[in-house]
Amino acid sequence: MSIKEYRTATQARGGLLVVREAPGIAFGDRVRIEDHAGGVRNGQVIRSADSEVLILVFEGTDDLDLDHTWVRFLDEPVEIALSPELLGREFNGLGEPRDGRPPILANLRRPVSGSAINPAARTYPREFIQTGISTIDGLNSLVRGQKLPIFSGSGLPHNRLAAQIVRQAKLKDEDTSFSVVFAAMGVSYADARFFREEFAGSGVLRNVVMFINLADDPPVERLTLPRTALTAAEYLAYDLDRHVLVVMTDMTYYAEALREVATAKGDVPARKGYPGYLYSDLAEIYERCGRIHERHGSITMMPVVSMPSDDITHPIPDLTGYITEGQIVLSRELHNQGIYPPVHISPSLSRLMKDGIGKDDTREDHPRVAGQIYALYARAQETRNLASIIGADELSERDRRFLAFADAFDQRFVGQGEAEDRSIDATLNLAWELMSAFPRDSLTRMNETDLAKYYTGTD
């Protein structure tokens, strides 16, 4: 290791520090900055040339007296200590403890930058994960190794939903619970306290490692936090052979921090001021999850993306949808009706659902039940639109049946208690109960065996 120290900082702006006349500095090197008051800040080289080095300062550059600032280049990447003792702990975006306990002491340290999984080493995501939430398990099933984001909006209960998934997620017919890596960026004190109390109160905290960046913490730290969290997840999954669920909230705050730094660097802006490399930057994070050949462990990811102005075409949810394998979309209309979780099934999708459901995974009728529910609900939505124009009294008896189905579906299937953990069998049985309000010949996606076994209506 060759440590170099300079006192040639010339400019500080937006979390970036410019150091001149510092030749031979490598891109990605870790930096330690000592300010005029003796305080120490951490940074990373993000642009390097013999004439000028650009440093990303994680704690920000506020109140730096450049004439009395020492910059030490440590000739090593930003790393995190890895040990089974990570579980049950809380850290900041750099892997430093924020729970008042000592740092992790471990011989194993790895760079947080990591890398996406080699496509040749990947195993196709399979094996149904039961979240206990009917709209996910029944209609948008999550499988081991998948990345399935939650698209939400301001004021919607995505934090409560994420906490419920962390509490309840498990592989069907297996007693083993997931190890959870929880990464929170830009959250309020109240939200951070909510997650701590939820995990501690439900007894899952011993299987959770938390990485927290609060709303009043330096925004620049949010650029490192998801990479630090995923490095911990890779260790738990591929070194300790654990099934790991990574929940990240909120990727919108990450993207806004990226835009802030990109603007300070002078990068050319693209859509809505975000840098043109936003897609590749998000992919660098999302593609670190999955399964690897001959490894028992896996990483399943559920990032939360809040859509500015509920706009699903906004660059952040739009690009996230291209990279990931579906989305769970929360509805403000359902939320205003008091329905929890307010999952809007029409735009929601799990592209890998077909590979984790069926006879050997959930139940033999599951694929057909999901298709039939979607078909009935789509027709019911058309009926609702018609009723809003001509009035419910003018509907035919058949249309009224669809209208009653939609109301019952929203209240009973979509809506469930925050502490209610439904098995996949309970979800499918509830779906059959709702579908049995229709005549047998209306259920065109079901076969005769399904109808004979599960249909409870009277023609």
PDB file of C-alpha atoms in Angstrom, residues 109-242:
ATOM      1  CA  ARG A 109     -12.890  -7.511   3.587  1.00  0.00           C
ATOM      2  CA  ARG A 110     -14.288  -6.946   0.106  1.00  0.00           C
ATOM      3  CA  PRO A 111     -14.736  -3.905  -2.140  1.00  0.00           C
ATOM      4  CA  VAL A 112     -18.292  -2.610  -2.158  1.00  0.00           C
ATOM      5  CA  SER A 113     -18.183  -1.936  -5.904  1.00  0.00           C
ATOM      6  CA  GLY A 114     -18.660  -5.647  -6.640  1.00  0.00           C
ATOM      7  CA  SER A 115     -19.796  -6.716 -10.086  1.00  0.00           C
ATOM      8  CA  ALA A 116     -22.846  -8.178 -11.770  1.00  0.00           C
ATOM      9  CA  ILE A 117     -23.119 -11.962 -11.883  1.00  0.00           C
ATOM     10  CA  ASN A 118     -21.475 -13.538 -14.935  1.00  0.00           C
ATOM     11  CA  PRO A 119     -24.386 -14.629 -17.187  1.00  0.00           C
ATOM     12  CA  ALA A 120     -22.651 -17.964 -17.809  1.00  0.00           C
ATOM     13  CA  ALA A 121     -22.634 -18.636 -14.055  1.00  0.00           C
ATOM     14  CA  ARG A 122     -26.288 -17.799 -13.503  1.00  0.00           C
ATOM     15  CA  THR A 123     -28.955 -20.361 -12.685  1.00  0.00           C
ATOM     16  CA  TYR A 124     -32.488 -19.527 -13.823  1.00  0.00           C
ATOM     17  CA  PRO A 125     -34.608 -18.138 -10.959  1.00  0.00           C
ATOM     18  CA  ARG A 126     -37.063 -20.739  -9.665  1.00  0.00           C
ATOM     19  CA  GLU A 127     -38.764 -21.869  -6.442  1.00  0.00           C
ATOM     20  CA  PHE A 128     -41.817 -20.036  -5.176  1.00  0.00           C
ATOM     21  CA  ILE A 129     -41.347 -17.591  -2.290  1.00  0.00           C
ATOM     22  CA  GLN A 130     -44.426 -17.235  -0.086  1.00  0.00           C
ATOM     23  CA  THR A 131     -44.860 -13.673   1.162  1.00  0.00           C
ATOM     24  CA  GLY A 132     -48.245 -14.282   2.795  1.00  0.00           C
ATOM     25  CA  ILE A 133     -49.768 -11.505   0.637  1.00  0.00           C
ATOM     26  CA  SER A 134     -52.473 -12.766  -1.743  1.00  0.00           C
ATOM     27  CA  THR A 135     -51.986 -10.234  -4.532  1.00  0.00           C
ATOM     28  CA  ILE A 136     -48.298 -11.175  -4.745  1.00  0.00           C
ATOM     29  CA  ASP A 137     -48.446 -14.926  -4.055  1.00  0.00           C
ATOM     30  CA  GLY A 138     -51.556 -15.596  -6.104  1.00  0.00           C
ATOM     31  CA  LEU A 139     -51.225 -13.230  -9.050  1.00  0.00           C
ATOM     32  CA  ASN A 140     -47.640 -11.867  -9.190  1.00  0.00           C
ATOM     33  CA  SER A 141     -45.618 -14.652  -7.617  1.00  0.00           C
ATOM     34  CA  LEU A 142     -42.062 -14.012  -6.462  1.00  0.00           C
ATOM     35  CA  VAL A 143     -39.429 -16.689  -7.118  1.00  0.00           C
ATOM     36  CA  ARG A 144     -35.993 -17.218  -5.623  1.00  0.00           C
ATOM     37  CA  GLY A 145     -33.367 -15.125  -7.424  1.00  0.00           C
ATOM     38  CA  GLN A 146     -35.860 -12.672  -8.937  1.00  0.00           C
ATOM     39  CA  LYS A 147     -35.786  -8.881  -8.785  1.00  0.00           C
ATOM     40  CA  LEU A 148     -39.353  -7.609  -8.349  1.00  0.00           C
ATOM     41  CA  PRO A 149     -39.736  -3.890  -7.538  1.00  0.00           C
ATOM     42  CA  ILE A 150     -42.604  -2.184  -5.725  1.00  0.00           C
ATOM     43  CA  PHE A 151     -43.806   0.947  -7.554  1.00  0.00           C
ATOM     44  CA  SER A 152     -45.395   3.308  -5.065  1.00  0.00           C
ATOM     45  CA  GLY A 153     -46.189   6.965  -4.549  1.00  0.00           C
ATOM     46  CA  SER A 154     -45.895   9.617  -1.887  1.00  0.00           C
ATOM     47  CA  GLY A 155     -48.048   8.769   1.132  1.00  0.00           C
ATOM     48  CA  LEU A 156     -48.724   5.163   0.102  1.00  0.00           C
ATOM     49  CA  PRO A 157     -47.903   2.359   2.571  1.00  0.00           C
ATOM     50  CA  HIS A 158     -44.895   0.886   0.786  1.00  0.00           C
ATOM     51  CA  ASN A 159     -42.846   0.871   3.992  1.00  0.00           C
ATOM     52  CA  ARG A 160     -45.517  -1.148   5.804  1.00  0.00           C
ATOM     53  CA  LEU A 161     -45.726  -3.553   2.869  1.00  0.00           C
ATOM     54  CA  ALA A 162     -41.932  -3.959   2.732  1.00  0.00           C
ATOM     55  CA  ALA A 163     -41.817  -4.647   6.482  1.00  0.00           C
ATOM     56  CA  GLN A 164     -44.603  -7.231   6.150  1.00  0.00           C
ATOM     57  CA  ILE A 165     -42.747  -9.009   3.353  1.00  0.00           C
ATOM     58  CA  VAL A 166     -39.570  -9.093   5.456  1.00  0.00           C
ATOM     59  CA  ARG A 167     -41.508 -10.610   8.380  1.00  0.00           C
ATOM     60  CA  GLN A 168     -43.371 -13.230   6.366  1.00  0.00           C
ATOM     61  CA  ALA A 169     -41.187 -14.282   3.400  1.00  0.00           C
ATOM     62  CA  LYS A 170     -40.283 -17.961   3.321  1.00  0.00           C
ATOM     63  CA  LEU A 171     -39.879 -20.843   0.921  1.00  0.00           C
ATOM     64  CA  LYS A 172     -42.995 -23.001   0.754  1.00  0.00           C
ATOM     65  CA  ASP A 173     -42.820 -26.186   2.855  1.00  0.00           C
ATOM     66  CA  GLU A 174     -39.463 -25.167   4.334  1.00  0.00           C
ATOM     67  CA  ASP A 175     -38.879 -24.004   7.892  1.00  0.00           C
ATOM     68  CA  THR A 176     -35.754 -22.009   6.983  1.00  0.00           C
ATOM     69  CA  SER A 177     -36.319 -18.253   7.012  1.00  0.00           C
ATOM     70  CA  PHE A 178     -34.605 -15.717   4.802  1.00  0.00           C
ATOM     71  CA  SER A 179     -31.667 -13.662   5.875  1.00  0.00           C
ATOM     72  CA  VAL A 180     -32.673 -10.091   5.081  1.00  0.00           C
ATOM     73  CA  VAL A 181     -30.501  -7.196   3.941  1.00  0.00           C
ATOM     74  CA  PHE A 182     -32.486  -4.024   4.433  1.00  0.00           C
ATOM     75  CA  ALA A 183     -31.164  -0.876   2.740  1.00  0.00           C
ATOM     76  CA  ALA A 184     -32.931   2.441   3.430  1.00  0.00           C
ATOM     77  CA  MET A 185     -31.910   5.656   1.676  1.00  0.00           C
ATOM     78  CA  GLY A 186     -33.181   9.103   2.609  1.00  0.00           C
ATOM     79  CA  VAL A 187     -35.750   7.832   5.133  1.00  0.00           C
ATOM     80  CA  SER A 188     -37.075   9.932   8.004  1.00  0.00           C
ATOM     81  CA  TYR A 189     -36.325   9.244  11.667  1.00  0.00           C
ATOM     82  CA  ALA A 190     -39.916   8.032  12.058  1.00  0.00           C
ATOM     83  CA  ASP A 191     -39.576   5.532   9.206  1.00  0.00           C
ATOM     84  CA  ALA A 192     -36.222   4.267  10.483  1.00  0.00           C
ATOM     85  CA  ARG A 193     -37.697   3.800  13.955  1.00  0.00           C
ATOM     86  CA  PHE A 194     -40.718   2.014  12.430  1.00  0.00           C
ATOM     87  CA  PHE A 195     -38.498  -0.534  10.698  1.00  0.00           C
ATOM     88  CA  ARG A 196     -36.364  -1.117  13.798  1.00  0.00           C
ATOM     89  CA  GLU A 197     -39.420  -1.679  15.970  1.00  0.00           C
ATOM     90  CA  GLU A 198     -41.142  -3.874  13.376  1.00  0.00           C
ATOM     91  CA  PHE A 199     -38.144  -6.164  12.974  1.00  0.00           C
ATOM     92  CA  ALA A 200     -37.429  -6.316  16.705  1.00  0.00           C
ATOM     93  CA  GLY A 201     -41.052  -6.845  17.684  1.00  0.00           C
ATOM     94  CA  SER A 202     -41.605  -9.663  15.185  1.00  0.00           C
ATOM     95  CA  GLY A 203     -38.433 -11.525  16.167  1.00  0.00           C
ATOM     96  CA  VAL A 204     -36.789 -11.321  12.718  1.00  0.00           C
ATOM     97  CA  LEU A 205     -34.123  -8.771  13.726  1.00  0.00           C
ATOM     98  CA  ARG A 206     -31.548 -11.507  14.382  1.00  0.00           C
ATOM     99  CA  ASN A 207     -31.784 -12.403  10.674  1.00  0.00           C
ATOM    100  CA  VAL A 208     -31.665  -8.807   9.411  1.00  0.00           C
ATOM    101  CA  VAL A 209     -28.715  -6.548   8.636  1.00  0.00           C
ATOM    102  CA  MET A 210     -29.755  -2.922   8.184  1.00  0.00           C
ATOM    103  CA  PHE A 211     -28.007  -0.172   6.228  1.00  0.00           C
ATOM    104  CA  ILE A 212     -29.617   3.200   6.966  1.00  0.00           C
ATOM    105  CA  ASN A 213     -29.149   6.666   5.476  1.00  0.00           C
ATOM    106  CA  LEU A 214     -31.489   9.203   7.056  1.00  0.00           C
ATOM    107  CA  ALA A 215     -33.055  12.166   5.299  1.00  0.00           C
ATOM    108  CA  ASP A 216     -30.642  14.577   7.005  1.00  0.00           C
ATOM    109  CA  ASP A 217     -27.577  12.415   6.353  1.00  0.00           C
ATOM    110  CA  PRO A 218     -25.334  13.394   3.421  1.00  0.00           C
ATOM    111  CA  PRO A 219     -27.132  12.547   0.142  1.00  0.00           C
ATOM    112  CA  VAL A 220     -23.826  11.496  -1.436  1.00  0.00           C
ATOM    113  CA  GLU A 221     -23.643   8.528   0.956  1.00  0.00           C
ATOM    114  CA  ARG A 222     -26.723   7.109  -0.794  1.00  0.00           C
ATOM    115  CA  LEU A 223     -24.599   6.336  -3.857  1.00  0.00           C
ATOM    116  CA  THR A 224     -22.539   3.854  -1.857  1.00  0.00           C
ATOM    117  CA  LEU A 225     -25.218   2.419   0.434  1.00  0.00           C
ATOM    118  CA  PRO A 226     -26.910  -0.029  -1.992  1.00  0.00           C
ATOM    119  CA  ARG A 227     -23.516  -1.337  -3.126  1.00  0.00           C
ATOM    120  CA  THR A 228     -22.408  -1.830   0.486  1.00  0.00           C
ATOM    121  CA  ALA A 229     -25.671  -3.642   1.253  1.00  0.00           C
ATOM    122  CA  LEU A 230     -25.321  -5.911  -1.786  1.00  0.00           C
ATOM    123  CA  THR A 231     -21.741  -6.798  -0.860  1.00  0.00           C
ATOM    124  CA  ALA A 232     -23.077  -7.999   2.501  1.00  0.00           C
ATOM    125  CA  ALA A 233     -25.868  -9.885   0.695  1.00  0.00           C
ATOM    126  CA  GLU A 234     -23.381 -11.618  -1.629  1.00  0.00           C
ATOM    127  CA  TYR A 235     -21.342 -12.755   1.364  1.00  0.00           C
ATOM    128  CA  LEU A 236     -24.400 -14.162   3.152  1.00  0.00           C
ATOM    129  CA  ALA A 237     -25.680 -15.884   0.000  1.00  0.00           C
ATOM    130  CA  TYR A 238     -22.578 -17.243  -1.703  1.00  0.00           C
ATOM    131  CA  ASP A 239     -20.181 -17.681   1.231  1.00  0.00           C
ATOM    132  CA  LEU A 240     -22.644 -18.777   3.923  1.00  0.00           C
ATOM    133  CA  ASP A 241     -25.175 -20.451   1.557  1.00  0.00           C
ATOM    134  CA  ARG A 242     -28.147 -18.513   2.885  1.00  0.00           C
TER     135      ARG A 242
END
